Short mmCIF file of C-alpha atoms in Angstrom, two decimals:
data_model
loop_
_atom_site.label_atom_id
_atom_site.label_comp_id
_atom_site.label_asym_id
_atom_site.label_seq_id
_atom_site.Cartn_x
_atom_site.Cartn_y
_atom_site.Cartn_z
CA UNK A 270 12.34 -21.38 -3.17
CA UNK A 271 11.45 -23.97 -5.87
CA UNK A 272 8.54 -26.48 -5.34
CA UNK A 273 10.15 -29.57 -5.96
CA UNK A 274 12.35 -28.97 -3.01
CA UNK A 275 9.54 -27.48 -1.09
CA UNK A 276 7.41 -30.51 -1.67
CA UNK A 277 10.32 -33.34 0.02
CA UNK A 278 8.88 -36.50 0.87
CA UNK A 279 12.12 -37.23 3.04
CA UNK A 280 11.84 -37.95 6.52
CA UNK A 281 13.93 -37.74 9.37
CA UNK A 282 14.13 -41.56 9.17
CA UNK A 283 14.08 -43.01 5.85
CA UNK A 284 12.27 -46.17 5.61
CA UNK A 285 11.84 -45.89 2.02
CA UNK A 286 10.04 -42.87 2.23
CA UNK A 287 10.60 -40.64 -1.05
CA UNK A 288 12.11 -43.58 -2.72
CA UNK A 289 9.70 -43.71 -6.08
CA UNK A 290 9.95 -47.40 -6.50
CA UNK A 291 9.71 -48.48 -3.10
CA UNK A 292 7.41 -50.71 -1.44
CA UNK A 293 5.56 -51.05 -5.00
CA UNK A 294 2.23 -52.63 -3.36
CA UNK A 295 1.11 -49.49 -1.52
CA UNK A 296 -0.10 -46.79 -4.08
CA UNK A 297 -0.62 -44.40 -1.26
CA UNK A 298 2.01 -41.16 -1.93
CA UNK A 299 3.60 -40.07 1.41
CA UNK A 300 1.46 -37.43 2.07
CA UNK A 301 -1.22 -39.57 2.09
CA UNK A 302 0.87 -41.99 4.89
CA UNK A 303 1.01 -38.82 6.68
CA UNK A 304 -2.89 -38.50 7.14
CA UNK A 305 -2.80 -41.95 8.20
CA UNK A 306 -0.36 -41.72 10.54
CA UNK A 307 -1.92 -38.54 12.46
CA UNK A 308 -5.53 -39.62 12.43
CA UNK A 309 -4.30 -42.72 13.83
CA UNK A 310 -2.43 -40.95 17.01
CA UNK A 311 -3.53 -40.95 20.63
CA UNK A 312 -2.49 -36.46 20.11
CA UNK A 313 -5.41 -36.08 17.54
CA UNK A 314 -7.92 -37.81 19.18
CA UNK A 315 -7.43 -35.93 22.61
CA UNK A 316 -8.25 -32.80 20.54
CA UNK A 317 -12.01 -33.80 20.76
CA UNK A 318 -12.11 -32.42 24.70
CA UNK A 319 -9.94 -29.45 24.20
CA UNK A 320 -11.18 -25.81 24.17
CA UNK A 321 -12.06 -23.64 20.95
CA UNK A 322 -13.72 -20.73 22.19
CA UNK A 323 -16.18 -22.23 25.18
CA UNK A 324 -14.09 -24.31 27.38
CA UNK A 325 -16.21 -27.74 28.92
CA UNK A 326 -18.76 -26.67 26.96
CA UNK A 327 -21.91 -29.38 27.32
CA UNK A 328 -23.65 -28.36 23.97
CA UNK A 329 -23.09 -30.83 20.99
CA UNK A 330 -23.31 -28.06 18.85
CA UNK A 331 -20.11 -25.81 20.19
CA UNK A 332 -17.14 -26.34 18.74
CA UNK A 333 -13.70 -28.13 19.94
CA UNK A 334 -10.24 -28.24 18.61
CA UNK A 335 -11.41 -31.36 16.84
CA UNK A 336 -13.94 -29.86 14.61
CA UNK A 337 -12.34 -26.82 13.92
CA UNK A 338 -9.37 -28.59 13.25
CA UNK A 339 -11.45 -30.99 10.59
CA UNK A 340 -12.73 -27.69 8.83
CA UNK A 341 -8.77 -26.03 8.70
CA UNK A 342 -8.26 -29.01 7.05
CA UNK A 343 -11.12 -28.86 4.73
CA UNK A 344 -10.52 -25.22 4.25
CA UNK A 345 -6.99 -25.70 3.83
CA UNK A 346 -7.20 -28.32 1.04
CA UNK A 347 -9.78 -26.29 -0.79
CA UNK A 348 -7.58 -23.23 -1.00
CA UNK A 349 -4.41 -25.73 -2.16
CA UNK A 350 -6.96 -26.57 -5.19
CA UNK A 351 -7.95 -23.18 -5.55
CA UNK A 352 -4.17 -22.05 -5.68
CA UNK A 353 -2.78 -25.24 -6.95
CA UNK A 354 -5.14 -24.52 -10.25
CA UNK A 355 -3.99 -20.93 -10.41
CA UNK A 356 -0.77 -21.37 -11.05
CA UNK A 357 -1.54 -24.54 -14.02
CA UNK A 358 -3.89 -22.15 -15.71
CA UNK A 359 -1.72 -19.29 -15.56
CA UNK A 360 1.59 -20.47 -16.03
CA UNK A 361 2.96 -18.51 -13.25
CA UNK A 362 5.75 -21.67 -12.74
CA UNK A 363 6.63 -23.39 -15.69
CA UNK A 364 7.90 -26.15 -13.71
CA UNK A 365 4.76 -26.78 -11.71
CA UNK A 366 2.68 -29.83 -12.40
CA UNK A 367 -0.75 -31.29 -11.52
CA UNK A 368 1.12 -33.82 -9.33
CA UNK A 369 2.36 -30.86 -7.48
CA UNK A 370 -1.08 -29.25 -6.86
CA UNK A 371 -2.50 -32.96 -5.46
CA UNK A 372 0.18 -32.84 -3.07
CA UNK A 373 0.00 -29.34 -2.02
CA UNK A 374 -3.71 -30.57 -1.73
CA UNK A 375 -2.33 -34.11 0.58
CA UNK A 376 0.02 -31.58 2.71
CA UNK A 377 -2.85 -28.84 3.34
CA UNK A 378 -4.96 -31.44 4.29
CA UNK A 379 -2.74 -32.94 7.09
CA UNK A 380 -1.23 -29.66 7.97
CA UNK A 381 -4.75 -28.22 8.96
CA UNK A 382 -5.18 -31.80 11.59
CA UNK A 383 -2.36 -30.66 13.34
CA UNK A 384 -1.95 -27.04 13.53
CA UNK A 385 -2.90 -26.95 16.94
CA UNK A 386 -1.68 -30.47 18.04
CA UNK A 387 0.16 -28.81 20.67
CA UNK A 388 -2.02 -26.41 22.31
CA UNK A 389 -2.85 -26.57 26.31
CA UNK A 390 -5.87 -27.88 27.74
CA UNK A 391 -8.48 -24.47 27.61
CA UNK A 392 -7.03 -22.74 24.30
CA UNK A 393 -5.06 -19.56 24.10
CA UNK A 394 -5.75 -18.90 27.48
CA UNK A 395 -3.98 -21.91 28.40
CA UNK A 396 -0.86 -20.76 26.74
CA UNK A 397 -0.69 -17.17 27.65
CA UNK A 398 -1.15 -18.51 31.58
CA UNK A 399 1.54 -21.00 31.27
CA UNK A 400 3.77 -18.00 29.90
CA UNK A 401 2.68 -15.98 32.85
CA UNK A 402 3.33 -18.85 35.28
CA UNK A 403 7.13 -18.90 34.15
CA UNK A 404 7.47 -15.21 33.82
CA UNK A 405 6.51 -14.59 37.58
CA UNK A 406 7.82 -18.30 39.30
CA UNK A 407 10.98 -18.69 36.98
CA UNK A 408 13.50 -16.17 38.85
CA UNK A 409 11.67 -17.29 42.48
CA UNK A 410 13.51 -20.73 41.62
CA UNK A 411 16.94 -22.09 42.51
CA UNK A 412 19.18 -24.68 40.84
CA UNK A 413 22.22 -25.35 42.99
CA UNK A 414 21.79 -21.86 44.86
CA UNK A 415 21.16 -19.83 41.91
CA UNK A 416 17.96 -18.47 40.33
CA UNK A 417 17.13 -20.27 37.23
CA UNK A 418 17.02 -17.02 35.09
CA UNK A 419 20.49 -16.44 35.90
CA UNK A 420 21.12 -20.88 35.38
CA UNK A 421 19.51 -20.84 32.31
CA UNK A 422 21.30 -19.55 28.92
CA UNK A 423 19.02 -16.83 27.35
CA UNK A 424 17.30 -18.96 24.46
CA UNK A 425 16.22 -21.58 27.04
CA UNK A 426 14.97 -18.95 29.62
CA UNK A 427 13.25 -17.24 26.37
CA UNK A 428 11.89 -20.47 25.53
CA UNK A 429 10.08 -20.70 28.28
CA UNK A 430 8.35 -16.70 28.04
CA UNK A 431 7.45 -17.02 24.83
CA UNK A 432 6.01 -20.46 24.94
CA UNK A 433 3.98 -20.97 22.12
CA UNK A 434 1.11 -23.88 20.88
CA UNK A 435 2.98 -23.76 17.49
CA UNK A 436 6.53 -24.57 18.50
CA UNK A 437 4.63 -27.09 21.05
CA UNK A 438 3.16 -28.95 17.43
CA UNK A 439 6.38 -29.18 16.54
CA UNK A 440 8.02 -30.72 19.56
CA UNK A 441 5.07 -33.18 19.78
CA UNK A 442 5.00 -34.65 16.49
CA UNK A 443 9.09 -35.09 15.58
CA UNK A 444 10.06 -35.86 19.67
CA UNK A 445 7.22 -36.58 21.82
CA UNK A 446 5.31 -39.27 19.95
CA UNK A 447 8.03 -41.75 20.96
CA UNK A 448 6.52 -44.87 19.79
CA UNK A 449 8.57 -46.68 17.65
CA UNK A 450 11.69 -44.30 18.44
CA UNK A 451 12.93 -40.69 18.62
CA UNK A 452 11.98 -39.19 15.93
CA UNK A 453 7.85 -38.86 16.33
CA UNK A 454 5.73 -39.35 14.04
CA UNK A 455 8.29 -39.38 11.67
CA UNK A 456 5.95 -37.13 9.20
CA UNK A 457 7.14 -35.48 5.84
CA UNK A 458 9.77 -32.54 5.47
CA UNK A 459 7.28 -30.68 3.68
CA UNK A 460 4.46 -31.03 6.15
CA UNK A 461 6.55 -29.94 8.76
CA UNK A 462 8.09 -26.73 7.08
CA UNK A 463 4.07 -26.09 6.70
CA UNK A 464 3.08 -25.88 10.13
CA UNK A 465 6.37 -23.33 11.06
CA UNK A 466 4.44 -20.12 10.62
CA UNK A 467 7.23 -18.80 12.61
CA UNK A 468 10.65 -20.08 11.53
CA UNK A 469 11.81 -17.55 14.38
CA UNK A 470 14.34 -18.63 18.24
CA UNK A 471 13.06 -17.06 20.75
CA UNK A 472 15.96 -14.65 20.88
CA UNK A 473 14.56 -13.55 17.32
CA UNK A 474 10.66 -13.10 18.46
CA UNK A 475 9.59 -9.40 17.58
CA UNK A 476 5.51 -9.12 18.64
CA UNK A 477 5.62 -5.69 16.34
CA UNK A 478 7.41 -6.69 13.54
CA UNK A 479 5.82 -5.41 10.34
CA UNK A 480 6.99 -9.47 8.85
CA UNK A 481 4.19 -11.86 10.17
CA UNK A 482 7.01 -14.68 10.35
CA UNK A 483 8.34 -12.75 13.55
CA UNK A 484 5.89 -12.59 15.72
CA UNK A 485 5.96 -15.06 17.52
CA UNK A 486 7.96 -18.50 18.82
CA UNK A 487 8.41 -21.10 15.92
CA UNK A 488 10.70 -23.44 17.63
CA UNK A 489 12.48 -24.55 21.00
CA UNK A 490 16.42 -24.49 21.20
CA UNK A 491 15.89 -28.22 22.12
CA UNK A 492 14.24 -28.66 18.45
CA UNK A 493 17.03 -26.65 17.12
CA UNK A 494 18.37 -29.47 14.86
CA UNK A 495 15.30 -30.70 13.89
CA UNK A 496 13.79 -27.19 12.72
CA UNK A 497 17.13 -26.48 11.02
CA UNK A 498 17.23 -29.82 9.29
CA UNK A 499 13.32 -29.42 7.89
CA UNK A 500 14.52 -25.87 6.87
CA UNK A 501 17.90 -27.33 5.03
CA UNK A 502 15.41 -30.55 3.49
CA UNK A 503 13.09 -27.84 1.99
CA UNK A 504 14.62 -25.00 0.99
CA UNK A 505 13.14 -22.66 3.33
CA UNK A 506 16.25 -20.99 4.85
CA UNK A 507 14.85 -18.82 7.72
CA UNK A 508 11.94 -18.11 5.61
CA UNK A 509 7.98 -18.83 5.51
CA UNK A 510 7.40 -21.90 3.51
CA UNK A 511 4.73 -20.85 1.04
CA UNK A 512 1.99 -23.48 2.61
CA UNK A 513 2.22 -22.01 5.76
CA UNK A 514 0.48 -18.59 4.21
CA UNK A 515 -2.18 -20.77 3.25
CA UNK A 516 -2.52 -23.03 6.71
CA UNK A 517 -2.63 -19.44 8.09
CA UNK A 518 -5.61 -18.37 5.79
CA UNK A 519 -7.07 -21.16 6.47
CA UNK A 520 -7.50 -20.99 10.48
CA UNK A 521 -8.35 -17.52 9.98
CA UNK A 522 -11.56 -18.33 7.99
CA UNK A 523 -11.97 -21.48 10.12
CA UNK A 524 -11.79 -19.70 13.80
CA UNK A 525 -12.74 -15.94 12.47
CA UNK A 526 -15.94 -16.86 11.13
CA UNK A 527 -16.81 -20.65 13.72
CA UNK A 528 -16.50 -17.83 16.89
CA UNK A 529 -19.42 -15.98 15.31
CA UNK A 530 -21.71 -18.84 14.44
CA UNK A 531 -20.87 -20.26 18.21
CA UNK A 532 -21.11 -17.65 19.97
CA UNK A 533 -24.66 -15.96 18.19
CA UNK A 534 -25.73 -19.71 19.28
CA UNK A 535 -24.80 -19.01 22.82
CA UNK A 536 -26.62 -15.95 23.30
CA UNK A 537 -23.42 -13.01 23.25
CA UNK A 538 -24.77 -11.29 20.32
CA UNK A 539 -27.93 -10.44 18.56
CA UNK A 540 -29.02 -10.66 14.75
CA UNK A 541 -29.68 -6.95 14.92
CA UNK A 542 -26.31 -6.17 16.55
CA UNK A 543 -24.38 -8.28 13.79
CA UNK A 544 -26.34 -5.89 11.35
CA UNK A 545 -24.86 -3.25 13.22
CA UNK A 546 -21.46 -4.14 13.16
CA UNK A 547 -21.59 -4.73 9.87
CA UNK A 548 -22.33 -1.27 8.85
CA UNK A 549 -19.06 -0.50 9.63
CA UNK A 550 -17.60 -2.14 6.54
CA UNK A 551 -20.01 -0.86 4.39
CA UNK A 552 -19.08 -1.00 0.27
CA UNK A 553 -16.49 -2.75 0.49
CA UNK A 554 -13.34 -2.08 -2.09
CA UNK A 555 -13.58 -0.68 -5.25
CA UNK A 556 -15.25 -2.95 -8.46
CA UNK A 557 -15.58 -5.56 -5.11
CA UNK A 558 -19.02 -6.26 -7.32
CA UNK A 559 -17.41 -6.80 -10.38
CA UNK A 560 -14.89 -9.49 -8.90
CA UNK A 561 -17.83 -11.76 -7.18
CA UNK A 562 -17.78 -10.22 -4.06
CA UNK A 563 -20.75 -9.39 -2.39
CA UNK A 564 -21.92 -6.76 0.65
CA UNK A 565 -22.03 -8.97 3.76
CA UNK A 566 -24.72 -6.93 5.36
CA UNK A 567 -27.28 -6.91 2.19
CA UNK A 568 -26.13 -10.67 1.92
CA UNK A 569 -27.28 -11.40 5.73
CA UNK A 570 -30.62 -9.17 5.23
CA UNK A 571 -31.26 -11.65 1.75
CA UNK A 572 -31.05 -14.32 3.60
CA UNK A 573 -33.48 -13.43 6.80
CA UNK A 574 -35.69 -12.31 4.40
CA UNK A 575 -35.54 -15.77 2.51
CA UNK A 576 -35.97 -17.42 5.56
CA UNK A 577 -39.24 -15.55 6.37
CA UNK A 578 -40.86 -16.65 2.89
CA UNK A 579 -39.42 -20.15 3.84
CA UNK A 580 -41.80 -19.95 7.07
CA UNK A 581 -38.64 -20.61 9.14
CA UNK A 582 -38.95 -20.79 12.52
CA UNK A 583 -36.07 -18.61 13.62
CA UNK A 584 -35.28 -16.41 10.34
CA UNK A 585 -32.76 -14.70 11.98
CA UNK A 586 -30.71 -17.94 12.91
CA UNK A 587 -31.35 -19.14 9.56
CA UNK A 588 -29.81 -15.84 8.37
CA UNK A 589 -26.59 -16.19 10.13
CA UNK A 590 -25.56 -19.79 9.69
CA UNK A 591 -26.12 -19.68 6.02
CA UNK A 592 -24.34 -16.46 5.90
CA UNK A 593 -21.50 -17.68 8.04
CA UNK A 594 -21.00 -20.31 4.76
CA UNK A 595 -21.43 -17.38 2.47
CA UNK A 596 -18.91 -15.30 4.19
CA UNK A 597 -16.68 -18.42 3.83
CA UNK A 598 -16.34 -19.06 0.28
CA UNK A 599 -15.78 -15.03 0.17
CA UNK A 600 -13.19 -15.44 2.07
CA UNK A 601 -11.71 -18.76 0.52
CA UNK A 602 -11.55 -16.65 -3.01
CA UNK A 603 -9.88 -13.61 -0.89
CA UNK A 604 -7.10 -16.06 0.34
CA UNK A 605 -6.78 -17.28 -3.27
CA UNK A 606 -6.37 -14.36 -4.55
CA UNK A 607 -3.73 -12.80 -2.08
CA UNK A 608 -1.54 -15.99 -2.70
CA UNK A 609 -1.85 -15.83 -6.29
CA UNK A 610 -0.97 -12.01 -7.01
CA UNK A 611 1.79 -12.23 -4.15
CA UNK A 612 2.96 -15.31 -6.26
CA UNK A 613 6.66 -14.07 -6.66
CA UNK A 614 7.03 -12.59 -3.48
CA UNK A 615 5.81 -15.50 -1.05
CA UNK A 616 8.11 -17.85 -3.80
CA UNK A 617 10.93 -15.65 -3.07
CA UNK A 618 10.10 -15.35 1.05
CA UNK A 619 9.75 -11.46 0.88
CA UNK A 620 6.15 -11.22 1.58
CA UNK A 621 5.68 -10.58 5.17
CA UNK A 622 1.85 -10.13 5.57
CA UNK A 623 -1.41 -12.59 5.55
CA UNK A 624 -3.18 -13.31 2.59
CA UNK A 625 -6.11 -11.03 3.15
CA UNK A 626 -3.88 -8.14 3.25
CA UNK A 627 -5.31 -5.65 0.33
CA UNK A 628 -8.15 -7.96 -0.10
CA UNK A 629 -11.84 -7.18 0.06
CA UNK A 630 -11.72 -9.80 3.13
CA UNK A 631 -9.17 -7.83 4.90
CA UNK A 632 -11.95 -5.21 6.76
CA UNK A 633 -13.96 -8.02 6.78
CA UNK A 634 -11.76 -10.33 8.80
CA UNK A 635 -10.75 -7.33 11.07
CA UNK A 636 -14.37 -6.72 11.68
CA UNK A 637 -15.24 -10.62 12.58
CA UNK A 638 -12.09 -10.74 14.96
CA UNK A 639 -12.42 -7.40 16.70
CA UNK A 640 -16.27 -8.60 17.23
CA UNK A 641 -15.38 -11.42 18.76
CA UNK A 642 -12.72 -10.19 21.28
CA UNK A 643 -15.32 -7.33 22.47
CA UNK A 644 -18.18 -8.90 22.62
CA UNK A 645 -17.37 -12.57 23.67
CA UNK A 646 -13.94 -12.62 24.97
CA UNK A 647 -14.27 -10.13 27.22
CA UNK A 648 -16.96 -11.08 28.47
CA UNK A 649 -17.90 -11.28 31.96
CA UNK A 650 -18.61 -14.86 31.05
CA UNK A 651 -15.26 -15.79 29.54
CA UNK A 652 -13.58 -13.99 32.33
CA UNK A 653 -15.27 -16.15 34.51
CA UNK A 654 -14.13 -19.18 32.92
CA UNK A 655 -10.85 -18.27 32.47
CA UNK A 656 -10.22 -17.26 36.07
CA UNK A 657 -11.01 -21.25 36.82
CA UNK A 658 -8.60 -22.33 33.91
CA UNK A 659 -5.81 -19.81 35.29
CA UNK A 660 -6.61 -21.88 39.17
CA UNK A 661 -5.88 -25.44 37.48
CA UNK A 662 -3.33 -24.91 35.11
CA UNK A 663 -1.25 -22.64 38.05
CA UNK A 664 -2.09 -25.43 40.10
CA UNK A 665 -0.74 -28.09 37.90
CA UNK A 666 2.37 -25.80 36.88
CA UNK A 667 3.46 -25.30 40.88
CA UNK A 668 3.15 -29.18 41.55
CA UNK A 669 4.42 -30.38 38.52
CA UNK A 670 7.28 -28.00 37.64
CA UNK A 671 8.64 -29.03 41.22
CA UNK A 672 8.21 -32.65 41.30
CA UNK A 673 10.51 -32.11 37.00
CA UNK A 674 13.15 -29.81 39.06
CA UNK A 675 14.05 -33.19 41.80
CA UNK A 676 13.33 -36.14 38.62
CA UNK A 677 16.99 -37.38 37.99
CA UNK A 678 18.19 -34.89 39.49
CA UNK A 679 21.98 -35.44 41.28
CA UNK A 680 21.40 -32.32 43.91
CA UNK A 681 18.42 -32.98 45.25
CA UNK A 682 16.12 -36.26 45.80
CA UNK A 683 12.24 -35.80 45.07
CA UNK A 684 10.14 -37.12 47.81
CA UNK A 685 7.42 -39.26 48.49
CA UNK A 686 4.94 -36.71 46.57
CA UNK A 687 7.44 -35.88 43.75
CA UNK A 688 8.00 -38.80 42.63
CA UNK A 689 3.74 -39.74 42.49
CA UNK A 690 3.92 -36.73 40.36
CA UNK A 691 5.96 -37.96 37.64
CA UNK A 692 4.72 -41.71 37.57
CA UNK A 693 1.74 -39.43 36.21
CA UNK A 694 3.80 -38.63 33.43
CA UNK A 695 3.55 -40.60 30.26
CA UNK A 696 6.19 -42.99 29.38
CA UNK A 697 6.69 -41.65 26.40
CA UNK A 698 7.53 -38.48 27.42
CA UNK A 699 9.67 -39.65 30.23
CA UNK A 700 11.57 -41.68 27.11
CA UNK A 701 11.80 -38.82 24.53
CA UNK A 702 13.33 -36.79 27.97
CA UNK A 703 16.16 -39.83 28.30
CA UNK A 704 16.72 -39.71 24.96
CA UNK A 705 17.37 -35.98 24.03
CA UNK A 706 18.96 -35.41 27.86
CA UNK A 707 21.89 -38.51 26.77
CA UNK A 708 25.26 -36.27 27.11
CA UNK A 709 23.85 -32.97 28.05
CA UNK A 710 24.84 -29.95 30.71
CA UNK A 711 23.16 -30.19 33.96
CA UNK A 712 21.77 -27.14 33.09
CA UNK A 713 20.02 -28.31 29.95
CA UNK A 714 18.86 -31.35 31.35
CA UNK A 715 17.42 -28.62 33.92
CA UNK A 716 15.37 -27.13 30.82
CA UNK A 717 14.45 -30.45 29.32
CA UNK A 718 12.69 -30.99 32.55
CA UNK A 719 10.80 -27.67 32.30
CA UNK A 720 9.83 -29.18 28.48
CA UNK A 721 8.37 -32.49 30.29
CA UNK A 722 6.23 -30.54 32.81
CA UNK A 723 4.67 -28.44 30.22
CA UNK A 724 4.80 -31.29 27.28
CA UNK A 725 2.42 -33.38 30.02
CA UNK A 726 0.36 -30.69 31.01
CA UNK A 727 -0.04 -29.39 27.08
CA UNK A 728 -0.94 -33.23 26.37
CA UNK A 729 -4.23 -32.84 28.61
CA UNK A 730 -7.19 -32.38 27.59
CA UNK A 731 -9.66 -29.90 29.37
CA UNK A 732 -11.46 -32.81 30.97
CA UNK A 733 -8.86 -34.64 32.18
CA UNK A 734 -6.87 -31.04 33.58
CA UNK A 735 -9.96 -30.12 35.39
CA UNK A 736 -10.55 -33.76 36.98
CA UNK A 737 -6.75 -34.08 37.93
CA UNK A 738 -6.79 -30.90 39.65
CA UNK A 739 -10.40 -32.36 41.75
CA UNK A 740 -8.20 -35.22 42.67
CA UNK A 741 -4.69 -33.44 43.25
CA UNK A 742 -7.09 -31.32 45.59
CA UNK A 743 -8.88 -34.01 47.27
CA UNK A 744 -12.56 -32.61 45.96
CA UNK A 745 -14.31 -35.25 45.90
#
């Protein structure tokens, strides 16, 4: 893979986009026009009331999508300048320039906005119970007599297991943003080869795979032609573009180290019992000192001990949020440093683990994740919540998903109900469906239909889920 393909300006539609002398008056590259165009979208915004960790949380303090999306972003672009710097200094390309760095820098910036631009109203939760919802319901349902796993080809009917937030992103900003016409925000080939971190069907998805890129969904057969066009515009082939390692590293420091600071705030953990966990890890990797890196737990004592002599109020809080920063720009020279001595690999698409692998941050990231999932995900707490975000969205899935199966359909009519149902749906949505269904089997249209019930429900936010299931349910 070479840069200067990696890097394509194009777009789906050209409107002068990657032309060099067009439209002289705006200085703006297109990368830039890319921020633009997604801070300005109605799909951004709605990312303020959707879960990170603590679903309709009421503290101003907790994160959302929104925030942690901002510091991907932040974290993202950072590491691009980090890398981006690497590789001038070292000559590791000799056909890499400092225009290619600031828009690494542009892409990573945008990249880290949207990364979870497609994910269901209460988090990960909200996509593993949609999965569940079509796993149990989809072979209880008939199309024209039959059961729609036997109806639907096996990529479509995969689809739908294996839906994923990621290949969601996708769909919403090339088909569902249908403002101007069908192709979306219309973004950058290179921004969208950045947010496929798994340029994998469904019919390829291998959760065990010892290469990351397989782990999981990366697109839907009805984004077929636009993932393989993005794929043919940079280079990528069926592999990782090299951003996406970054984007990657970048949530991971974001969300890894955000769930800590949140959920110490919130009461599920103790100073002392982050000390304790910490011992775990204890000296690191060899000549860790010598390279800048520092013992977390010493680091964490340091800093409650500073906060005493400060005459802090809480020393102990003090401790942990300024560690959480510490632990951050560890981690940000980790990620550099996996990208940068995996250089040819990742160039050449054979490296096929995260950036922290053989890292000093690699324990360290283990540690903060496997913290997390035992002490605040399963939680009696989070259990709790979840059980009421598995009621709504199976809720919303058994209305909705029946009122899609009748909409245009020549078999049977929707009723009076059905078709309240999908007025709820937006317009857009409804015109993107038109649009892609023109010419198409019965039985895809079928699928497409399955896409607009869980594009709508995926475009709530938590709020608005919750509220809509109050009214659906006539609690007033």
């Amino acid at each position: 893979m070479e840069w200067n393909q990696l890097l394509s300006p194009g777009r789906m539609r050209q409107t002068g986009g990657g032309m060099k002398y067009a439209r002289p008056a705006d200085l703006r590259s297109e990368f830039e026009k890319d921020y633009h165009r997604i801070i300005g979208s109605a799909s951004f915004r709605r990312l303020q009331d959707k879960t990170q960790v603590f679903p309709l949380d009421q503290s101003d303090f907790i994160r959302t999508r929104l925030t942690h999306s901002l510091e991907v972003s932040s974290f993202a672009k950072s590491l691009g300048q980090n890398i981006g710097e690497n590789i001038l200094a070292y000559r590791k390309d000799p056909h890499f320039t400092p225009q290619m760095k600031e828009d690494i820098c542009n892409i990573l910036l945008c990249a880290g906005l949207i990364h979870d631009i497609g994910n269901p109203p209460f988090g990960h939760f909200g996509e593993e119970t949609i999965r569940e919802w079509f796993r149990k319901r989809l072979g209880k349902m008939s199309f024209r007599s039959m059961p729609l796993t036997e109806i639907l080809p096996p990529q479509m009917r995969e689809d739908l297991y294996h839906f994923e937030g990621n290949a969601q992103a996708l769909r919403l900003v090339t088909r569902l943003h249908y403002l101007v016409d069908e192709y979306g925000m219309n973004l950058t080939y290179a921004l969208l080869g950045t947010i496929i971190k798994y340029p994998v069907s469904s019919l390829e998805v291998d959760p065990v795979s010892e290469d990351i890129k397989d782990r999981k969904l990366g697109y839907y057969y009805a984004d077929r032609d636009v993932f393989r066009e993005i794929q043919e515009a940079t280079g990528t082939e069926g592999k990782r573009h090299p951003l996406a390692f970054i984007l990657e590293a970048a949530d991971d420091i974001a969300y890894k180290t955000a769930d800590i600071e949140d959920a110490f705030v919130k009461g599920f953990f103790t100073y002392g019992q982050i000390c304790e966990e910490l011992e775990s890890i204890r000296g690191g990797e060899k000549g860790a000192e010598e390279k800048g890196y520092f013992d977390p737990l010493e680091k964490l004592k340091s800093l409650r001990q500073r906060g005493k002599e400060r005459g802090e109020k809480n020393p102990e809080e003090y401790a942990v949020k300024n560690w959480i920063v510490r632990l951050q720009g560890l981690l940000l020279n980790c990620a550099t440093f996996g990208f940068t001595s995996n250089y040819k690999a990742i160039m050449e698409g054979d490296y096929g683990h995260d950036l922290f692998y053989g890292t000093f941050g690699e324990k360290l990231t283990d540690l903060l994740g496997d913290m997390a999932y035992r002490r605040v995900f399963s939680s009696s707490a989070i259990y709790k919540m979840e059980m009421t975000e598995s009621v709504i969205l199976t809720f919303l899935m058994d209305k909705f998903v029946g009122a899609a199966m009748k909409y245009e359909n020549p078999d049977e009519q929707p009723d009076s109900i059905d078709k309240r149902l999908i007025s709820f749906v937006s317009d857009n949505y409804k015109s993107a469906y038109h649009f892609h269904s023109e010419g198409k089997s019965e039985e895809e249209k079928l699928y497409l239909r399955l896409l607009l019930c869980t594009d709508y429900i995926c475009g709530m936010t938590d709020s608005y889920a919750k509220r809509l299931y109050q009214e659906l349910k006539a609690m007033f």
